[in-house]
Coordinates of C-alpha atoms and ligand atoms in Angstrom, one line a residue:
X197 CA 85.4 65.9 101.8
X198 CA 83.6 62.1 101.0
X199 CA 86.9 59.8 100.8
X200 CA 86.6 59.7 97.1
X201 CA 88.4 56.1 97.3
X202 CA 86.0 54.7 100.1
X203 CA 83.7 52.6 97.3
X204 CA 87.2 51.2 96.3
X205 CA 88.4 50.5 99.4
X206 CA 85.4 49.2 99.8
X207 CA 85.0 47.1 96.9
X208 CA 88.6 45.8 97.3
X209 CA 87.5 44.6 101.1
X210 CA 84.9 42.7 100.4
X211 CA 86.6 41.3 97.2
X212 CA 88.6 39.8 99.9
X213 CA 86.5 38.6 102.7
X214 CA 85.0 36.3 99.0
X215 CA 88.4 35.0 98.2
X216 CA 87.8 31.6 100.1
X217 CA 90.0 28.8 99.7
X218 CA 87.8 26.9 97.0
X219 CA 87.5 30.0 94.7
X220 CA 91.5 30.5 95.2
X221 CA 92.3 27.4 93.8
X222 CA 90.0 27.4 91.0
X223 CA 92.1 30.8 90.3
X224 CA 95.3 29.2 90.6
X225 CA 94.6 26.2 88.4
X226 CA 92.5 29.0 85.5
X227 CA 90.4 26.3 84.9
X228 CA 87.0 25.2 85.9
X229 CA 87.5 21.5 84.1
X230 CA 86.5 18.3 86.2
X231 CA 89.9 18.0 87.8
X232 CA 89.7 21.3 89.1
X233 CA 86.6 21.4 90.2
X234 CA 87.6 18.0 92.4
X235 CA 91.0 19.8 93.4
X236 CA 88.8 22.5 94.6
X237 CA 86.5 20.4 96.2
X238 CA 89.1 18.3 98.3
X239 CA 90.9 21.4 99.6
X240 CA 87.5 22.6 100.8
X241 CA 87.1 19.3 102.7
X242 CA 90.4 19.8 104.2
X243 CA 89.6 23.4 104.9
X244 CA 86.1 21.8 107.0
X245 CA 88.0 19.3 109.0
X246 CA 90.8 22.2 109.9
X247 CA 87.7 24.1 111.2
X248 CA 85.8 21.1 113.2
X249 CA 89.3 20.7 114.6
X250 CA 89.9 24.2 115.3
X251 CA 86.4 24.3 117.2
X252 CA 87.8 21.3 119.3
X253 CA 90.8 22.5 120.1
X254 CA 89.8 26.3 121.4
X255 CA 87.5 24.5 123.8
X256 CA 89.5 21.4 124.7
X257 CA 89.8 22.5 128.3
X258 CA 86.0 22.0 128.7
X259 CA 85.3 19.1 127.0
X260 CA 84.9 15.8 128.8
X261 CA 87.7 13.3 127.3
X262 CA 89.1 15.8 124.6
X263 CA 92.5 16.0 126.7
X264 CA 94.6 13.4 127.4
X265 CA 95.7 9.8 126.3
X266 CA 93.4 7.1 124.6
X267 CA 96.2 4.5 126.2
X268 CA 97.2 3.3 123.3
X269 CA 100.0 3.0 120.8
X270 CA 100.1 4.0 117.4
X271 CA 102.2 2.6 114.5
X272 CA 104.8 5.1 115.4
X273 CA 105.5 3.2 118.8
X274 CA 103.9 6.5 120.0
X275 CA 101.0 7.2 123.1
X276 CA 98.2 8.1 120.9
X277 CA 96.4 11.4 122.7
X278 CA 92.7 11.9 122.3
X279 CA 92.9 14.4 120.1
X280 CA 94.9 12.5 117.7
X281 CA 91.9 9.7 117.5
X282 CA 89.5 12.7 116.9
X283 CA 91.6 14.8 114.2
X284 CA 92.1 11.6 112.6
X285 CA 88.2 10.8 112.8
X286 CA 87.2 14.5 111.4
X287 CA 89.3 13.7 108.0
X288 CA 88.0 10.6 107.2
X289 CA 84.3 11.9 108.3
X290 CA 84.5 15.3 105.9
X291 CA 86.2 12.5 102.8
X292 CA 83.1 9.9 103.4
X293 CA 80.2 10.1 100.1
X294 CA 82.2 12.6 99.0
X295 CA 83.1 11.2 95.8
X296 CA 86.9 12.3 96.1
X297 CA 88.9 11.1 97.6
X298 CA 89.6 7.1 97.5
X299 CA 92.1 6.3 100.0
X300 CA 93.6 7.9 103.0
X301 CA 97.2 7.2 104.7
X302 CA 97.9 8.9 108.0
X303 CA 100.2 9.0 110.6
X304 CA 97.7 7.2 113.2
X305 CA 96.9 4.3 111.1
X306 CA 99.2 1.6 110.1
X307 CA 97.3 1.1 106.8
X308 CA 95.8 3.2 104.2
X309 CA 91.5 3.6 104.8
X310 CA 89.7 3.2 101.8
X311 CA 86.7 4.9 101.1
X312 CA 84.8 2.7 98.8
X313 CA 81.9 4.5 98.0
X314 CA 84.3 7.3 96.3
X315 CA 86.5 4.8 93.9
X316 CA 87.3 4.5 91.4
X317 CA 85.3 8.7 90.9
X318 CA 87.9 9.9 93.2
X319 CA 91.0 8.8 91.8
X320 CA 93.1 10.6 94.9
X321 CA 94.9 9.7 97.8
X322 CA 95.1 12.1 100.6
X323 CA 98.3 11.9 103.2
X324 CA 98.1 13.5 106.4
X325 CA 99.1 13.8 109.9
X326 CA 96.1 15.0 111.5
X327 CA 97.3 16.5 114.7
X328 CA 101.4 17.4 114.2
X329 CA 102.9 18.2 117.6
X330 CA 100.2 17.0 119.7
X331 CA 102.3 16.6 122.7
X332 CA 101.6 20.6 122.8
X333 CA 97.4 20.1 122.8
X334 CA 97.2 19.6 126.5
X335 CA 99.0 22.3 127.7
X336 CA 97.1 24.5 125.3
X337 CA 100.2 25.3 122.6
X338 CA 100.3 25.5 119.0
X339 CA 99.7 22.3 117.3
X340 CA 99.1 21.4 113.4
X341 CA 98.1 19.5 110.6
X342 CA 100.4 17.8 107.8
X343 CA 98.9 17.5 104.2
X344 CA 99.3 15.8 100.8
X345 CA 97.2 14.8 97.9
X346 CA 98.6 12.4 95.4
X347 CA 97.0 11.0 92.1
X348 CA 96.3 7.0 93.1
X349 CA 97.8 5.3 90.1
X350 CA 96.4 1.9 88.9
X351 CA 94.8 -0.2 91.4
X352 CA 96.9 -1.2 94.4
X353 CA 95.3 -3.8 95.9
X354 CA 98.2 -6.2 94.7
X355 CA 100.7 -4.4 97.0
X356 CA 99.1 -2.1 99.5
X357 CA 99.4 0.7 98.3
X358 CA 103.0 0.6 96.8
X359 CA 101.7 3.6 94.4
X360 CA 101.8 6.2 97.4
X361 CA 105.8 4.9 97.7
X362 CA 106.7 7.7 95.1
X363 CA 109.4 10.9 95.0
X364 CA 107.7 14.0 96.9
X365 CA 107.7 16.0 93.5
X366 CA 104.7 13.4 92.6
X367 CA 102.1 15.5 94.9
X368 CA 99.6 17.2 93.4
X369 CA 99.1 19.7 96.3
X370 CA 100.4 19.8 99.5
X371 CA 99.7 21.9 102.9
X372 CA 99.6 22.1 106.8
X373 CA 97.0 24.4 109.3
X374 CA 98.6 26.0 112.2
X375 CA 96.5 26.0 114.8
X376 CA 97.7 29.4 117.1
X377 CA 96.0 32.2 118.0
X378 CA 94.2 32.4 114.7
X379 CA 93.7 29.4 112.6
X380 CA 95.5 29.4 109.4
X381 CA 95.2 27.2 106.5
X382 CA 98.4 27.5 104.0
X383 CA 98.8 25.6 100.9
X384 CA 100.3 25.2 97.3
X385 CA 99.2 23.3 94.0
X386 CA 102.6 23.9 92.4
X387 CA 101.2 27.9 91.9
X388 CA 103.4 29.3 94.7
X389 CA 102.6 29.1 98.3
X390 CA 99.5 31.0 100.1
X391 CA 98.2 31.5 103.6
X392 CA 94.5 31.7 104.6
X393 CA 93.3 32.8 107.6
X394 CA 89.9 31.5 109.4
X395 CA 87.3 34.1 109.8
X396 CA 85.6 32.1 112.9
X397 CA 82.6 35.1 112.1
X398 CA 82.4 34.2 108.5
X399 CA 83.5 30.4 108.9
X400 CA 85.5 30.5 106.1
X401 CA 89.1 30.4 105.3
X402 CA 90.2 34.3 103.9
X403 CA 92.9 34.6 101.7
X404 CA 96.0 36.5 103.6
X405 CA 98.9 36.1 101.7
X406 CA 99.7 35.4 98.6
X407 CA 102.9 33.7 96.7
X408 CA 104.9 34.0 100.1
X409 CA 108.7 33.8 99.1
X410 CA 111.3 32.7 102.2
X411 CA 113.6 35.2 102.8
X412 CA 117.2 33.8 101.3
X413 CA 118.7 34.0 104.8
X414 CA 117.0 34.6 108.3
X415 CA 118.1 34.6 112.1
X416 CA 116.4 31.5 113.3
X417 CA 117.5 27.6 113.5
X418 CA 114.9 25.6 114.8
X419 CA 116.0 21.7 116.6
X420 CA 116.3 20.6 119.5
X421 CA 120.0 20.8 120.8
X422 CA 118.5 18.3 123.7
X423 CA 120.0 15.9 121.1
X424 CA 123.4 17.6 120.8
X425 CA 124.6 14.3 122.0
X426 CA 123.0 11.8 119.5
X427 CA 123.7 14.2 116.6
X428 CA 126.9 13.1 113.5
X429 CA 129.6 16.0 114.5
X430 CA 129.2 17.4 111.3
X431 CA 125.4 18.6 113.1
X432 CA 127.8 19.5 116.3
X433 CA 129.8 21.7 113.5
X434 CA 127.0 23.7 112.9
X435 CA 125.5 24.3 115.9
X436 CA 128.6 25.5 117.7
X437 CA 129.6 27.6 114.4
X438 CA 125.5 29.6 115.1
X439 CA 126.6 29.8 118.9
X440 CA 129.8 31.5 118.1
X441 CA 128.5 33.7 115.3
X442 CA 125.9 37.2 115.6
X443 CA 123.0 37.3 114.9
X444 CA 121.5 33.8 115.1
X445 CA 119.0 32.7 117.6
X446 CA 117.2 29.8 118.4
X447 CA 113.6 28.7 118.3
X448 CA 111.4 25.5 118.8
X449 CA 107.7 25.1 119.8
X450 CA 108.5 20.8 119.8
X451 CA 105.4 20.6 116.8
X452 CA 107.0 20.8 113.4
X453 CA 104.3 23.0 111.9
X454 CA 104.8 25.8 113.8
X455 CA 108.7 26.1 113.6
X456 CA 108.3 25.6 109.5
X457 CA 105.8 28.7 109.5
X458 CA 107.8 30.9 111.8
X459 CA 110.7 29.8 109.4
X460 CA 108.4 30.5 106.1
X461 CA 107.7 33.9 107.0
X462 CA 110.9 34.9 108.9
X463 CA 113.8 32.6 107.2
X464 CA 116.1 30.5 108.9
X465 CA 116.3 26.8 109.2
X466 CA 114.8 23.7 110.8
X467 CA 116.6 20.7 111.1
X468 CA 115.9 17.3 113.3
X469 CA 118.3 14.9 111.7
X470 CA 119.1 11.4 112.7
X471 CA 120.4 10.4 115.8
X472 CA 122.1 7.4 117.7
X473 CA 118.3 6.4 118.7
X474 CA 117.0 7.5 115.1
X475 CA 119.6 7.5 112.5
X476 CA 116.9 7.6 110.1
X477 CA 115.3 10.9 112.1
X478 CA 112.4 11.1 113.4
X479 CA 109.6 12.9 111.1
X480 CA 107.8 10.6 108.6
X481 CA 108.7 11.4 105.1
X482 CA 105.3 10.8 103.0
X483 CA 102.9 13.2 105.4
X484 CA 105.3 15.4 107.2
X485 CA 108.7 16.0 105.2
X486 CA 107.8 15.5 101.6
X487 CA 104.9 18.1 101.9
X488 CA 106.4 20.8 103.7
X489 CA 109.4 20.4 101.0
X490 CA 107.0 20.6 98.1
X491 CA 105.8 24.3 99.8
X492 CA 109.7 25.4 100.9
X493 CA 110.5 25.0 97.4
X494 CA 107.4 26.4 95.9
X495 CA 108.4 29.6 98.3
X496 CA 112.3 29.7 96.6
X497 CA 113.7 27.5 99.6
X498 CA 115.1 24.3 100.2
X499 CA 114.6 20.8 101.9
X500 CA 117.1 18.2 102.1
X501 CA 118.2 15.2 104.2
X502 CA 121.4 16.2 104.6
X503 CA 122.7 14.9 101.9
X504 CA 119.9 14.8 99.2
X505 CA 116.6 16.7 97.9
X506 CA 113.7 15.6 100.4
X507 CA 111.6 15.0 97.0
X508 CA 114.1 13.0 95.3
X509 CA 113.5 10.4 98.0
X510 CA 112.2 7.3 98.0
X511 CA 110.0 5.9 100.5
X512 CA 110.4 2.4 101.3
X513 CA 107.6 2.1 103.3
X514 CA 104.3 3.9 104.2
X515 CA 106.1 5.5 107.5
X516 CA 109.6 5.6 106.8
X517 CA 111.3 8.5 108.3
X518 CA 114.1 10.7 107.3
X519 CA 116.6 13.5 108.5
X520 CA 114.9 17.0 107.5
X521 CA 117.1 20.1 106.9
X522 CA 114.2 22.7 105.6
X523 CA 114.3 26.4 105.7
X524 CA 116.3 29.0 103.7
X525 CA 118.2 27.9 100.6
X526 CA 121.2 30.3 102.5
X527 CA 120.9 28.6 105.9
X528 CA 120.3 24.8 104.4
X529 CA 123.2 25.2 102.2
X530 CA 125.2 26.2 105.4
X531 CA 123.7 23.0 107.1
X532 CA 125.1 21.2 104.3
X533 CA 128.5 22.5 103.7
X534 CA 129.3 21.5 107.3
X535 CA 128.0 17.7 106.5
X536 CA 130.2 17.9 103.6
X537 CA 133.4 18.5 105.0
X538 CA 133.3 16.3 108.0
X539 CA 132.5 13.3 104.6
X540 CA 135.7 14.7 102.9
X541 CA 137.6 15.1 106.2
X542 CA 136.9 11.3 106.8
X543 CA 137.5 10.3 103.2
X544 CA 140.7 12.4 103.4
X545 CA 141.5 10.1 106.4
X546 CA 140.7 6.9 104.5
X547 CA 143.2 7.8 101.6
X548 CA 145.8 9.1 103.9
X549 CA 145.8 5.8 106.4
X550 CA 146.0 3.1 103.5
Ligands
P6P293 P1 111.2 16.1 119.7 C1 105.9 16.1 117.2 O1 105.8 14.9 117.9 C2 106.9 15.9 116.1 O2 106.5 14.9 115.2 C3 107.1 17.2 115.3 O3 105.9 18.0 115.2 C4 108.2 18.0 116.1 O4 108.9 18.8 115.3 C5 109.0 16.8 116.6 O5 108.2 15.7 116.6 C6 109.5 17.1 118.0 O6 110.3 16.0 118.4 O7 112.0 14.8 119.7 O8 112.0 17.4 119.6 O9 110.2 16.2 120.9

């Protein structure tokens, strides 16, 4: 008997293999009005660099200089690898006569690029950390990329760009690609929070899940207890309350993009807060915390400091860091309520001894 359902099947398969990235967001914003269109437009660009990189990357091994340092030092105060030079040339290459996007701020440079050709058209500002974790790309583990996209308000020439030093629930759109064994590209516009996956036959980014929710609670905290000793003890608290408790257990790849998705999809928490060396922490706010916050939420989780909502910060600076506490509203509230005692234990201590 002819599977009566096959031209369905059928039909809903191929419907599928067509939802690429630029029709998805054109269905997410129900519009097809300039802004859209541009919206559209940009997260195609993005979804183009994420596959030049992606094409880098899976052949790294063989490619003369794609491995290694450049023997430099980025505004970080980090050892700028190869690859960093090259994910960070791919963005600005795929934004160039593009007429979108006007200005670009990324972790490797110390100052916003300008792309003059596309202002004042492309009235956006795109934030990035092109290669996230790269200390993973020689020894062929899972790296990533950071996005933002922010409106760029007035002209900024006056204060370089002092516009881009807004609260996190200012982005427009925000995303990262997880570069593992398949390429994924997964990104919101304030529409919930969807995962694509690249179809290296096709080229194209396929849709592969839609309006992801993070489970309340889940099993995994992600950090790296090599800091155990640089951490507030209110941090200490925690850990030793998930080492004494069932059914917690740890995870951490050392790139940030990685441990968010496996904490997206399987709940749990990921926290690098500030330490003696870092008080501030260590992850940039603007193009690594404030993003992945804008997505957490958009999935019914939660990102804090600590102490306040990641996108009720301020930046007070193009690279200012901050303590990041992201995950499961459950396990960041946990985080939280052990901060919170050790502040009232001390204040306690403060009324008691005067
Ligand atoms: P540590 C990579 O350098 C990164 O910025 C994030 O991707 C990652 O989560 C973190 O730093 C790892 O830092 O101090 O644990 O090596």
């Amino acid at each position: 008997m002819a599977d009566v359902d096959q031209p369905l099947a059928q039909e809903h398969s191929l419907d599928r293999d067509c939802t690429t990235l630029s029709r998805h967001v054109l269905q997410q914003l129900q519009s097809f009005s300039a802004e859209a269109q541009d919206l559209s437009a940009i997260m195609n660009r993005i979804a183009l660099a994420a596959k030049l990189i992606s094409r880098r990357l899976s052949r790294a091994g063989l490619v003369e200089g794609a491995l290694g340092f450049t023997g430099t030092v980025n505004v970080q105060g980090e050892s700028v690898k190869k690859m960093d030079t090259y994910a960070n040339d791919v963005f600005i290459s795929v934004f160039k006569q593009s007429g979108l996007v006007c200005r670009m701020a990324s972790e490797e440079m110390d100052k916003p690029y300008y792309l003059p050709e596309n202002c004042p058209i492309g009235r956006y500002t795109l934030l990035y950390d092109p290669i996230d974790g790269s200390s993973n790309v020689d020894i062929n583990l899972n790296v990533g990329a950071i996005f933002a996209i922010r409106k760029q308000e007035g002209n900024d020439s006056d204060c370089d760009a002092c516009d881009l030093l807004q609260q996190g629930h200012e982005q427009i759109a925000a995303g990262y690609v997880l570069y593992g064994p398949s390429t994924m590209l997964v990104y919101s516009i304030g529409t919930g929070v969807h995962a694509f996956v690249l179809d290296p036959s096709l080229g194209e980014f396929i849709l592969a899940s839609e309006n992801i929710q993070v489970p309340d609670h889940g099993p995994v905290y992600s950090t790296n207890e090599g800091n155990f000793w640089q951490w507030e003890e209110s941090i200490r608290d925690y850990i030793r309350y998930v080492h004494r408790h069932e059914g917690y257990t740890a995870r951490y790849s050392g790139a940030l993009v990685g441990d968010f998705h496996r904490i997206l999809f399987q709940g749990g928490v990921f926290l690098y807060p500030g330490t003696l060396k870092k008080p501030e922490g260590k992850l940039r706010l603007l193009y690594e915390s404030a993003p992945l916050a804008f997505l957490i939420e958009q999935a019914g989780g939660r990102a804090s400091t600590g102490v306040k909502r990641i996108l009720d910060v301020v930046p007070d600076a193009l690279h200012a860091r901050t303590p990041l506490i992201i995950g499961s509203t459950e396990d960041v509230n946990l985080v939280e309520s052990f901060i919170q005692d050790r502040a009232r234990a001390s204040q306690e201590a403060v009324v008691a001894s005067s």
